[in-house]
Structures are given as structure tokens and as C-alpha cells.
Amino acid sequence: IMAFWSDKLDLAQEQFNKAIELNPNHAKAHYNHAIFLYLGRNNPTGAIESWNKVIELNPADAQELVTQARGFIAQVQSESNALRGDPNQVNLDEPNN
């Protein structure tokens, strides 16, 4: 995580990969990797895959991660729909006139 926030993105990717390789059932590693992929690598598809892994693992001691992962997935999908111009999937506030 420190490598990511220090803008050492290649090192951060290596460290996330190693952490997940060492413990593929570590939900928080997948969760943080998703944030890195979304913010650091502009890879929403990869981020959603990692957040889905958090949900799949469904750790009893980290239910907040599962809830946050679901929220991030919904947000990313909504942003993606907006960029594609899918008006049926975008919720915009009506202007107050």
C-alpha cells in the first residue's frame, strides 16, 4: 500500500501480486488490490474482479469489506454506464429550478 501512495505503481503491483499469491484467501489484500487497480491503474474491470473475490471469500471477520466492495462495484458500474451513455442505468439528480 505504501508503494501505491508513494506513486511506485509497478512496485505496488508486484507487492499486491505477492501478497495474494502467498495468501489467496486474504480478503483485505484483494480489497486493497481492487482500490489500487481502480485508482492507480485505471482498471475498473480488474477492480471489479478483485472486489468480487472479496465478496466470494465473504470473511466473517470483515463483513464491512464485503459491504464496501458491493458499493464500489455498483459505483464503478454506474460510472461505466454513464460513460457509455446508457440513460437507463444512470441516476442523475434533477436540477432544482
PDB file of N, CA and C in Angstrom:
ATOM      1  N   ILE A   1       0.838  -1.194   0.000  1.00  0.00           N
ATOM      2  CA  ILE A   1       0.000   0.000   0.000  1.00  0.00           C
ATOM      3  C   ILE A   1       0.879   1.253   0.000  1.00  0.00           C
ATOM      4  N   MET A   2       1.973   1.214   0.765  1.00  0.00           N
ATOM      5  CA  MET A   2       2.859   2.384   0.809  1.00  0.00           C
ATOM      6  C   MET A   2       3.449   2.673  -0.570  1.00  0.00           C
ATOM      7  N   ALA A   3       3.779   1.630  -1.315  1.00  0.00           N
ATOM      8  CA  ALA A   3       4.326   1.839  -2.663  1.00  0.00           C
ATOM      9  C   ALA A   3       3.302   2.543  -3.539  1.00  0.00           C
ATOM     10  N   PHE A   4       2.044   2.169  -3.403  1.00  0.00           N
ATOM     11  CA  PHE A   4       0.975   2.797  -4.184  1.00  0.00           C
ATOM     12  C   PHE A   4       0.884   4.277  -3.855  1.00  0.00           C
ATOM     13  N   TRP A   5       0.805   4.600  -2.575  1.00  0.00           N
ATOM     14  CA  TRP A   5       0.660   6.000  -2.183  1.00  0.00           C
ATOM     15  C   TRP A   5       1.931   6.801  -2.437  1.00  0.00           C
ATOM     16  N   SER A   6       3.065   6.109  -2.613  1.00  0.00           N
ATOM     17  CA  SER A   6       4.325   6.779  -2.967  1.00  0.00           C
ATOM     18  C   SER A   6       4.496   6.880  -4.474  1.00  0.00           C
ATOM     19  N   ASP A   7       3.465   6.506  -5.208  1.00  0.00           N
ATOM     20  CA  ASP A   7       3.441   6.573  -6.671  1.00  0.00           C
ATOM     21  C   ASP A   7       4.464   5.635  -7.314  1.00  0.00           C
ATOM     22  N   LYS A   8       4.751   4.534  -6.636  1.00  0.00           N
ATOM     23  CA  LYS A   8       5.614   3.486  -7.190  1.00  0.00           C
ATOM     24  C   LYS A   8       4.695   2.355  -7.640  1.00  0.00           C
ATOM     25  N   LEU A   9       4.006   2.590  -8.755  1.00  0.00           N
ATOM     26  CA  LEU A   9       2.921   1.709  -9.162  1.00  0.00           C
ATOM     27  C   LEU A   9       3.380   0.309  -9.552  1.00  0.00           C
ATOM     28  N   ASP A  10       4.509   0.199 -10.228  1.00  0.00           N
ATOM     29  CA  ASP A  10       4.993  -1.132 -10.602  1.00  0.00           C
ATOM     30  C   ASP A  10       5.349  -1.950  -9.360  1.00  0.00           C
ATOM     31  N   LEU A  11       6.006  -1.310  -8.410  1.00  0.00           N
ATOM     32  CA  LEU A  11       6.344  -1.983  -7.158  1.00  0.00           C
ATOM     33  C   LEU A  11       5.072  -2.367  -6.406  1.00  0.00           C
ATOM     34  N   ALA A  12       4.112  -1.482  -6.375  1.00  0.00           N
ATOM     35  CA  ALA A  12       2.848  -1.775  -5.703  1.00  0.00           C
ATOM     36  C   ALA A  12       2.178  -2.991  -6.331  1.00  0.00           C
ATOM     37  N   GLN A  13       2.151  -3.055  -7.659  1.00  0.00           N
ATOM     38  CA  GLN A  13       1.539  -4.201  -8.339  1.00  0.00           C
ATOM     39  C   GLN A  13       2.247  -5.493  -7.953  1.00  0.00           C
ATOM     40  N   GLU A  14       3.575  -5.462  -7.932  1.00  0.00           N
ATOM     41  CA  GLU A  14       4.351  -6.645  -7.539  1.00  0.00           C
ATOM     42  C   GLU A  14       4.008  -7.074  -6.116  1.00  0.00           C
ATOM     43  N   GLN A  15       3.894  -6.106  -5.216  1.00  0.00           N
ATOM     44  CA  GLN A  15       3.614  -6.428  -3.821  1.00  0.00           C
ATOM     45  C   GLN A  15       2.205  -6.981  -3.644  1.00  0.00           C
ATOM     46  N   PHE A  16       1.233  -6.416  -4.344  1.00  0.00           N
ATOM     47  CA  PHE A  16      -0.123  -6.961  -4.268  1.00  0.00           C
ATOM     48  C   PHE A  16      -0.158  -8.381  -4.817  1.00  0.00           C
ATOM     49  N   ASN A  17       0.499  -8.597  -5.951  1.00  0.00           N
ATOM     50  CA  ASN A  17       0.535  -9.941  -6.540  1.00  0.00           C
ATOM     51  C   ASN A  17       1.156 -10.946  -5.572  1.00  0.00           C
ATOM     52  N   LYS A  18       2.250 -10.558  -4.928  1.00  0.00           N
ATOM     53  CA  LYS A  18       2.935 -11.450  -3.991  1.00  0.00           C
ATOM     54  C   LYS A  18       2.060 -11.742  -2.777  1.00  0.00           C
ATOM     55  N   ALA A  19       1.418 -10.718  -2.239  1.00  0.00           N
ATOM     56  CA  ALA A  19       0.554 -10.911  -1.071  1.00  0.00           C
ATOM     57  C   ALA A  19      -0.586 -11.873  -1.390  1.00  0.00           C
ATOM     58  N   ILE A  20      -1.190 -11.713  -2.555  1.00  0.00           N
ATOM     59  CA  ILE A  20      -2.303 -12.578  -2.945  1.00  0.00           C
ATOM     60  C   ILE A  20      -1.803 -13.985  -3.252  1.00  0.00           C
ATOM     61  N   GLU A  21      -0.608 -14.089  -3.829  1.00  0.00           N
ATOM     62  CA  GLU A  21      -0.023 -15.406  -4.102  1.00  0.00           C
ATOM     63  C   GLU A  21       0.250 -16.154  -2.794  1.00  0.00           C
ATOM     64  N   LEU A  22       0.774 -15.443  -1.799  1.00  0.00           N
ATOM     65  CA  LEU A  22       1.084 -16.066  -0.512  1.00  0.00           C
ATOM     66  C   LEU A  22      -0.171 -16.472   0.250  1.00  0.00           C
ATOM     67  N   ASN A  23      -1.226 -15.677   0.129  1.00  0.00           N
ATOM     68  CA  ASN A  23      -2.474 -15.992   0.829  1.00  0.00           C
ATOM     69  C   ASN A  23      -3.654 -15.593  -0.047  1.00  0.00           C
ATOM     70  N   PRO A  24      -4.068 -16.468  -0.962  1.00  0.00           N
ATOM     71  CA  PRO A  24      -5.147 -16.133  -1.891  1.00  0.00           C
ATOM     72  C   PRO A  24      -6.506 -15.936  -1.225  1.00  0.00           C
ATOM     73  N   ASN A  25      -6.623 -16.308   0.050  1.00  0.00           N
ATOM     74  CA  ASN A  25      -7.889 -16.144   0.763  1.00  0.00           C
ATOM     75  C   ASN A  25      -7.901 -14.922   1.674  1.00  0.00           C
ATOM     76  N   HIS A  26      -6.938 -14.040   1.504  1.00  0.00           N
ATOM     77  CA  HIS A  26      -6.853 -12.833   2.333  1.00  0.00           C
ATOM     78  C   HIS A  26      -7.718 -11.744   1.699  1.00  0.00           C
ATOM     79  N   ALA A  27      -8.907 -11.577   2.229  1.00  0.00           N
ATOM     80  CA  ALA A  27      -9.889 -10.655   1.637  1.00  0.00           C
ATOM     81  C   ALA A  27      -9.376  -9.224   1.573  1.00  0.00           C
ATOM     82  N   LYS A  28      -8.684  -8.782   2.614  1.00  0.00           N
ATOM     83  CA  LYS A  28      -8.224  -7.389   2.628  1.00  0.00           C
ATOM     84  C   LYS A  28      -7.177  -7.146   1.540  1.00  0.00           C
ATOM     85  N   ALA A  29      -6.360  -8.146   1.222  1.00  0.00           N
ATOM     86  CA  ALA A  29      -5.388  -7.991   0.132  1.00  0.00           C
ATOM     87  C   ALA A  29      -6.116  -7.793  -1.194  1.00  0.00           C
ATOM     88  N   HIS A  30      -7.164  -8.566  -1.420  1.00  0.00           N
ATOM     89  CA  HIS A  30      -7.948  -8.412  -2.649  1.00  0.00           C
ATOM     90  C   HIS A  30      -8.653  -7.054  -2.671  1.00  0.00           C
ATOM     91  N   TYR A  31      -9.171  -6.641  -1.521  1.00  0.00           N
ATOM     92  CA  TYR A  31      -9.866  -5.355  -1.413  1.00  0.00           C
ATOM     93  C   TYR A  31      -8.918  -4.200  -1.752  1.00  0.00           C
ATOM     94  N   ASN A  32      -7.738  -4.201  -1.131  1.00  0.00           N
ATOM     95  CA  ASN A  32      -6.768  -3.135  -1.396  1.00  0.00           C
ATOM     96  C   ASN A  32      -6.253  -3.194  -2.830  1.00  0.00           C
ATOM     97  N   HIS A  33      -6.100  -4.393  -3.356  1.00  0.00           N
ATOM     98  CA  HIS A  33      -5.669  -4.540  -4.745  1.00  0.00           C
ATOM     99  C   HIS A  33      -6.714  -3.924  -5.673  1.00  0.00           C
ATOM    100  N   ALA A  34      -7.982  -4.118  -5.369  1.00  0.00           N
ATOM    101  CA  ALA A  34      -9.053  -3.533  -6.186  1.00  0.00           C
ATOM    102  C   ALA A  34      -8.959  -2.011  -6.200  1.00  0.00           C
ATOM    103  N   ILE A  35      -8.741  -1.426  -5.046  1.00  0.00           N
ATOM    104  CA  ILE A  35      -8.611   0.034  -4.980  1.00  0.00           C
ATOM    105  C   ILE A  35      -7.406   0.488  -5.802  1.00  0.00           C
ATOM    106  N   PHE A  36      -6.300  -0.233  -5.678  1.00  0.00           N
ATOM    107  CA  PHE A  36      -5.111   0.078  -6.472  1.00  0.00           C
ATOM    108  C   PHE A  36      -5.419  -0.008  -7.968  1.00  0.00           C
ATOM    109  N   LEU A  37      -6.078  -1.083  -8.385  1.00  0.00           N
ATOM    110  CA  LEU A  37      -6.389  -1.242  -9.808  1.00  0.00           C
ATOM    111  C   LEU A  37      -7.282  -0.110 -10.310  1.00  0.00           C
ATOM    112  N   TYR A  38      -8.254   0.274  -9.496  1.00  0.00           N
ATOM    113  CA  TYR A  38      -9.199   1.315  -9.913  1.00  0.00           C
ATOM    114  C   TYR A  38      -8.549   2.693  -9.933  1.00  0.00           C
ATOM    115  N   LEU A  39      -7.881   3.047  -8.853  1.00  0.00           N
ATOM    116  CA  LEU A  39      -7.313   4.397  -8.750  1.00  0.00           C
ATOM    117  C   LEU A  39      -5.930   4.512  -9.380  1.00  0.00           C
ATOM    118  N   GLY A  40      -5.100   3.506  -9.193  1.00  0.00           N
ATOM    119  CA  GLY A  40      -3.721   3.582  -9.645  1.00  0.00           C
ATOM    120  C   GLY A  40      -3.504   3.157 -11.081  1.00  0.00           C
ATOM    121  N   ARG A  41      -4.313   2.219 -11.539  1.00  0.00           N
ATOM    122  CA  ARG A  41      -4.129   1.674 -12.881  1.00  0.00           C
ATOM    123  C   ARG A  41      -5.293   1.976 -13.821  1.00  0.00           C
ATOM    124  N   ASN A  42      -6.299   2.675 -13.334  1.00  0.00           N
ATOM    125  CA  ASN A  42      -7.481   2.990 -14.149  1.00  0.00           C
ATOM    126  C   ASN A  42      -8.005   1.721 -14.823  1.00  0.00           C
ATOM    127  N   ASN A  43      -8.178   0.681 -14.010  1.00  0.00           N
ATOM    128  CA  ASN A  43      -8.602  -0.625 -14.490  1.00  0.00           C
ATOM    129  C   ASN A  43      -9.864  -1.050 -13.744  1.00  0.00           C
ATOM    130  N   PRO A  44     -11.021  -0.482 -14.112  1.00  0.00           N
ATOM    131  CA  PRO A  44     -12.243  -0.819 -13.388  1.00  0.00           C
ATOM    132  C   PRO A  44     -12.628  -2.288 -13.509  1.00  0.00           C
ATOM    133  N   THR A  45     -12.339  -2.914 -14.638  1.00  0.00           N
ATOM    134  CA  THR A  45     -12.681  -4.329 -14.804  1.00  0.00           C
ATOM    135  C   THR A  45     -11.887  -5.191 -13.825  1.00  0.00           C
ATOM    136  N   GLY A  46     -10.597  -4.935 -13.727  1.00  0.00           N
ATOM    137  CA  GLY A  46      -9.771  -5.669 -12.769  1.00  0.00           C
ATOM    138  C   GLY A  46     -10.191  -5.400 -11.336  1.00  0.00           C
ATOM    139  N   ALA A  47     -10.558  -4.153 -11.057  1.00  0.00           N
ATOM    140  CA  ALA A  47     -11.006  -3.799  -9.713  1.00  0.00           C
ATOM    141  C   ALA A  47     -12.270  -4.565  -9.350  1.00  0.00           C
ATOM    142  N   ILE A  48     -13.214  -4.628 -10.271  1.00  0.00           N
ATOM    143  CA  ILE A  48     -14.455  -5.360 -10.006  1.00  0.00           C
ATOM    144  C   ILE A  48     -14.153  -6.833  -9.758  1.00  0.00           C
ATOM    145  N   GLU A  49     -13.232  -7.408 -10.513  1.00  0.00           N
ATOM    146  CA  GLU A  49     -12.850  -8.810 -10.291  1.00  0.00           C
ATOM    147  C   GLU A  49     -12.305  -9.005  -8.876  1.00  0.00           C
ATOM    148  N   SER A  50     -11.464  -8.082  -8.424  1.00  0.00           N
ATOM    149  CA  SER A  50     -10.903  -8.200  -7.076  1.00  0.00           C
ATOM    150  C   SER A  50     -11.970  -7.991  -6.012  1.00  0.00           C
ATOM    151  N   TRP A  51     -12.865  -7.026  -6.216  1.00  0.00           N
ATOM    152  CA  TRP A  51     -13.945  -6.828  -5.240  1.00  0.00           C
ATOM    153  C   TRP A  51     -14.872  -8.037  -5.221  1.00  0.00           C
ATOM    154  N   ASN A  52     -15.118  -8.642  -6.369  1.00  0.00           N
ATOM    155  CA  ASN A  52     -15.933  -9.856  -6.397  1.00  0.00           C
ATOM    156  C   ASN A  52     -15.257 -10.985  -5.628  1.00  0.00           C
ATOM    157  N   LYS A  53     -13.939 -11.032  -5.648  1.00  0.00           N
ATOM    158  CA  LYS A  53     -13.212 -12.040  -4.869  1.00  0.00           C
ATOM    159  C   LYS A  53     -13.431 -11.805  -3.384  1.00  0.00           C
ATOM    160  N   VAL A  54     -13.452 -10.551  -2.956  1.00  0.00           N
ATOM    161  CA  VAL A  54     -13.739 -10.236  -1.548  1.00  0.00           C
ATOM    162  C   VAL A  54     -15.114 -10.775  -1.180  1.00  0.00           C
ATOM    163  N   ILE A  55     -16.092 -10.531  -2.052  1.00  0.00           N
ATOM    164  CA  ILE A  55     -17.456 -10.993  -1.787  1.00  0.00           C
ATOM    165  C   ILE A  55     -17.497 -12.518  -1.768  1.00  0.00           C
ATOM    166  N   GLU A  56     -16.799 -13.148  -2.690  1.00  0.00           N
ATOM    167  CA  GLU A  56     -16.749 -14.614  -2.751  1.00  0.00           C
ATOM    168  C   GLU A  56     -16.147 -15.196  -1.469  1.00  0.00           C
ATOM    169  N   LEU A  57     -15.082 -14.589  -0.984  1.00  0.00           N
ATOM    170  CA  LEU A  57     -14.439 -15.067   0.238  1.00  0.00           C
ATOM    171  C   LEU A  57     -15.333 -14.847   1.451  1.00  0.00           C
ATOM    172  N   ASN A  58     -16.112 -13.760   1.433  1.00  0.00           N
ATOM    173  CA  ASN A  58     -17.087 -13.447   2.478  1.00  0.00           C
ATOM    174  C   ASN A  58     -16.529 -13.693   3.883  1.00  0.00           C
ATOM    175  N   PRO A  59     -15.474 -12.986   4.239  1.00  0.00           N
ATOM    176  CA  PRO A  59     -14.843 -13.236   5.536  1.00  0.00           C
ATOM    177  C   PRO A  59     -15.744 -12.830   6.698  1.00  0.00           C
ATOM    178  N   ALA A  60     -15.931 -13.740   7.631  1.00  0.00           N
ATOM    179  CA  ALA A  60     -16.798 -13.476   8.779  1.00  0.00           C
ATOM    180  C   ALA A  60     -16.282 -12.311   9.613  1.00  0.00           C
ATOM    181  N   ASP A  61     -14.969 -12.140   9.649  1.00  0.00           N
ATOM    182  CA  ASP A  61     -14.388 -11.087  10.474  1.00  0.00           C
ATOM    183  C   ASP A  61     -14.252  -9.753   9.741  1.00  0.00           C
ATOM    184  N   ALA A  62     -14.720  -9.701   8.499  1.00  0.00           N
ATOM    185  CA  ALA A  62     -14.558  -8.469   7.715  1.00  0.00           C
ATOM    186  C   ALA A  62     -15.778  -8.194   6.840  1.00  0.00           C
ATOM    187  N   GLN A  63     -16.949  -8.283   7.424  1.00  0.00           N
ATOM    188  CA  GLN A  63     -18.171  -8.049   6.659  1.00  0.00           C
ATOM    189  C   GLN A  63     -18.238  -6.635   6.099  1.00  0.00           C
ATOM    190  N   GLU A  64     -17.597  -5.696   6.777  1.00  0.00           N
ATOM    191  CA  GLU A  64     -17.572  -4.320   6.277  1.00  0.00           C
ATOM    192  C   GLU A  64     -16.880  -4.256   4.916  1.00  0.00           C
ATOM    193  N   LEU A  65     -15.840  -5.067   4.712  1.00  0.00           N
ATOM    194  CA  LEU A  65     -15.169  -5.108   3.410  1.00  0.00           C
ATOM    195  C   LEU A  65     -16.119  -5.582   2.320  1.00  0.00           C
ATOM    196  N   VAL A  66     -16.930  -6.580   2.634  1.00  0.00           N
ATOM    197  CA  VAL A  66     -17.894  -7.104   1.663  1.00  0.00           C
ATOM    198  C   VAL A  66     -18.898  -6.019   1.295  1.00  0.00           C
ATOM    199  N   THR A  67     -19.406  -5.325   2.297  1.00  0.00           N
ATOM    200  CA  THR A  67     -20.370  -4.247   2.051  1.00  0.00           C
ATOM    201  C   THR A  67     -19.738  -3.143   1.211  1.00  0.00           C
ATOM    202  N   GLN A  68     -18.519  -2.754   1.540  1.00  0.00           N
ATOM    203  CA  GLN A  68     -17.840  -1.708   0.780  1.00  0.00           C
ATOM    204  C   GLN A  68     -17.535  -2.172  -0.638  1.00  0.00           C
ATOM    205  N   ALA A  69     -17.146  -3.427  -0.792  1.00  0.00           N
ATOM    206  CA  ALA A  69     -16.860  -3.959  -2.131  1.00  0.00           C
ATOM    207  C   ALA A  69     -18.110  -3.897  -3.001  1.00  0.00           C
ATOM    208  N   ARG A  70     -19.251  -4.283  -2.448  1.00  0.00           N
ATOM    209  CA  ARG A  70     -20.508  -4.210  -3.210  1.00  0.00           C
ATOM    210  C   ARG A  70     -20.820  -2.769  -3.611  1.00  0.00           C
ATOM    211  N   GLY A  71     -20.582  -1.833  -2.701  1.00  0.00           N
ATOM    212  CA  GLY A  71     -20.820  -0.425  -3.008  1.00  0.00           C
ATOM    213  C   GLY A  71     -19.904   0.092  -4.106  1.00  0.00           C
ATOM    214  N   PHE A  72     -18.629  -0.281  -4.041  1.00  0.00           N
ATOM    215  CA  PHE A  72     -17.689   0.134  -5.087  1.00  0.00           C
ATOM    216  C   PHE A  72     -18.075  -0.448  -6.438  1.00  0.00           C
ATOM    217  N   ILE A  73     -18.482  -1.721  -6.461  1.00  0.00           N
ATOM    218  CA  ILE A  73     -18.887  -2.347  -7.724  1.00  0.00           C
ATOM    219  C   ILE A  73     -20.054  -1.581  -8.330  1.00  0.00           C
ATOM    220  N   ALA A  74     -21.054  -1.262  -7.520  1.00  0.00           N
ATOM    221  CA  ALA A  74     -22.213  -0.516  -8.020  1.00  0.00           C
ATOM    222  C   ALA A  74     -21.790   0.849  -8.555  1.00  0.00           C
ATOM    223  N   GLN A  75     -20.897   1.523  -7.847  1.00  0.00           N
ATOM    224  CA  GLN A  75     -20.430   2.843  -8.279  1.00  0.00           C
ATOM    225  C   GLN A  75     -19.677   2.755  -9.602  1.00  0.00           C
ATOM    226  N   VAL A  76     -18.772   1.797  -9.716  1.00  0.00           N
ATOM    227  CA  VAL A  76     -17.974   1.656 -10.939  1.00  0.00           C
ATOM    228  C   VAL A  76     -18.874   1.301 -12.116  1.00  0.00           C
ATOM    229  N   GLN A  77     -19.834   0.415 -11.896  1.00  0.00           N
ATOM    230  CA  GLN A  77     -20.747   0.045 -12.974  1.00  0.00           C
ATOM    231  C   GLN A  77     -21.605   1.234 -13.394  1.00  0.00           C
ATOM    232  N   SER A  78     -22.034   2.044 -12.443  1.00  0.00           N
ATOM    233  CA  SER A  78     -22.820   3.231 -12.761  1.00  0.00           C
ATOM    234  C   SER A  78     -21.994   4.225 -13.572  1.00  0.00           C
ATOM    235  N   GLU A  79     -20.737   4.429 -13.166  1.00  0.00           N
ATOM    236  CA  GLU A  79     -19.859   5.337 -13.910  1.00  0.00           C
ATOM    237  C   GLU A  79     -19.611   4.815 -15.319  1.00  0.00           C
ATOM    238  N   SER A  80     -19.431   3.518 -15.433  1.00  0.00           N
ATOM    239  CA  SER A  80     -19.205   2.907 -16.739  1.00  0.00           C
ATOM    240  C   SER A  80     -20.423   3.088 -17.634  1.00  0.00           C
ATOM    241  N   ASN A  81     -21.611   2.897 -17.076  1.00  0.00           N
ATOM    242  CA  ASN A  81     -22.839   3.091 -17.847  1.00  0.00           C
ATOM    243  C   ASN A  81     -22.991   4.538 -18.285  1.00  0.00           C
ATOM    244  N   ALA A  82     -22.624   5.460 -17.411  1.00  0.00           N
ATOM    245  CA  ALA A  82     -22.718   6.878 -17.755  1.00  0.00           C
ATOM    246  C   ALA A  82     -21.776   7.213 -18.904  1.00  0.00           C
ATOM    247  N   LEU A  83     -20.576   6.648 -18.864  1.00  0.00           N
ATOM    248  CA  LEU A  83     -19.611   6.908 -19.931  1.00  0.00           C
ATOM    249  C   LEU A  83     -20.053   6.311 -21.260  1.00  0.00           C
ATOM    250  N   ARG A  84     -20.769   5.203 -21.199  1.00  0.00           N
ATOM    251  CA  ARG A  84     -21.283   4.581 -22.422  1.00  0.00           C
ATOM    252  C   ARG A  84     -22.552   5.273 -22.901  1.00  0.00           C
ATOM    253  N   GLY A  85     -23.106   6.139 -22.080  1.00  0.00           N
ATOM    254  CA  GLY A  85     -24.313   6.854 -22.464  1.00  0.00           C
ATOM    255  C   GLY A  85     -25.569   6.025 -22.323  1.00  0.00           C
ATOM    256  N   ASP A  86     -25.612   5.141 -21.337  1.00  0.00           N
ATOM    257  CA  ASP A  86     -26.782   4.298 -21.103  1.00  0.00           C
ATOM    258  C   ASP A  86     -27.725   5.028 -20.145  1.00  0.00           C
ATOM    259  N   PRO A  87     -28.729   5.741 -20.659  1.00  0.00           N
ATOM    260  CA  PRO A  87     -29.589   6.557 -19.805  1.00  0.00           C
ATOM    261  C   PRO A  87     -30.441   5.736 -18.845  1.00  0.00           C
ATOM    262  N   ASN A  88     -30.646   4.459 -19.128  1.00  0.00           N
ATOM    263  CA  ASN A  88     -31.452   3.621 -18.245  1.00  0.00           C
ATOM    264  C   ASN A  88     -30.704   3.223 -16.982  1.00  0.00           C
ATOM    265  N   GLN A  89     -29.406   3.397 -16.962  1.00  0.00           N
ATOM    266  CA  GLN A  89     -28.595   2.962 -15.836  1.00  0.00           C
ATOM    267  C   GLN A  89     -27.995   4.110 -15.043  1.00  0.00           C
ATOM    268  N   VAL A  90     -28.317   5.335 -15.390  1.00  0.00           N
ATOM    269  CA  VAL A  90     -27.709   6.485 -14.737  1.00  0.00           C
ATOM    270  C   VAL A  90     -28.759   7.202 -13.910  1.00  0.00           C
ATOM    271  N   ASN A  91     -28.441   7.474 -12.655  1.00  0.00           N
ATOM    272  CA  ASN A  91     -29.330   8.224 -11.779  1.00  0.00           C
ATOM    273  C   ASN A  91     -28.732   9.602 -11.553  1.00  0.00           C
ATOM    274  N   LEU A  92     -29.300  10.587 -12.194  1.00  0.00           N
ATOM    275  CA  LEU A  92     -28.834  11.956 -12.023  1.00  0.00           C
ATOM    276  C   LEU A  92     -29.877  12.737 -11.250  1.00  0.00           C
ATOM    277  N   ASP A  93     -29.413  13.573 -10.351  1.00  0.00           N
ATOM    278  CA  ASP A  93     -30.341  14.414  -9.604  1.00  0.00           C
ATOM    279  C   ASP A  93     -30.972  15.423 -10.541  1.00  0.00           C
ATOM    280  N   GLU A  94     -32.256  15.626 -10.380  1.00  0.00           N
ATOM    281  CA  GLU A  94     -32.957  16.637 -11.162  1.00  0.00           C
ATOM    282  C   GLU A  94     -32.525  18.012 -10.667  1.00  0.00           C
ATOM    283  N   PRO A  95     -32.299  18.951 -11.565  1.00  0.00           N
ATOM    284  CA  PRO A  95     -31.930  20.298 -11.120  1.00  0.00           C
ATOM    285  C   PRO A  95     -33.087  20.952 -10.379  1.00  0.00           C
ATOM    286  N   ASN A  96     -32.742  21.708  -9.373  1.00  0.00           N
ATOM    287  CA  ASN A  96     -33.757  22.432  -8.603  1.00  0.00           C
ATOM    288  C   ASN A  96     -34.003  23.779  -9.251  1.00  0.00           C
ATOM    289  N   ASN A  97     -35.150  23.940  -9.875  1.00  0.00           N
ATOM    290  CA  ASN A  97     -35.489  25.211 -10.524  1.00  0.00           C
ATOM    291  C   ASN A  97     -36.582  25.907  -9.784  1.00  0.00           C
TER     292      ASN A  97
END
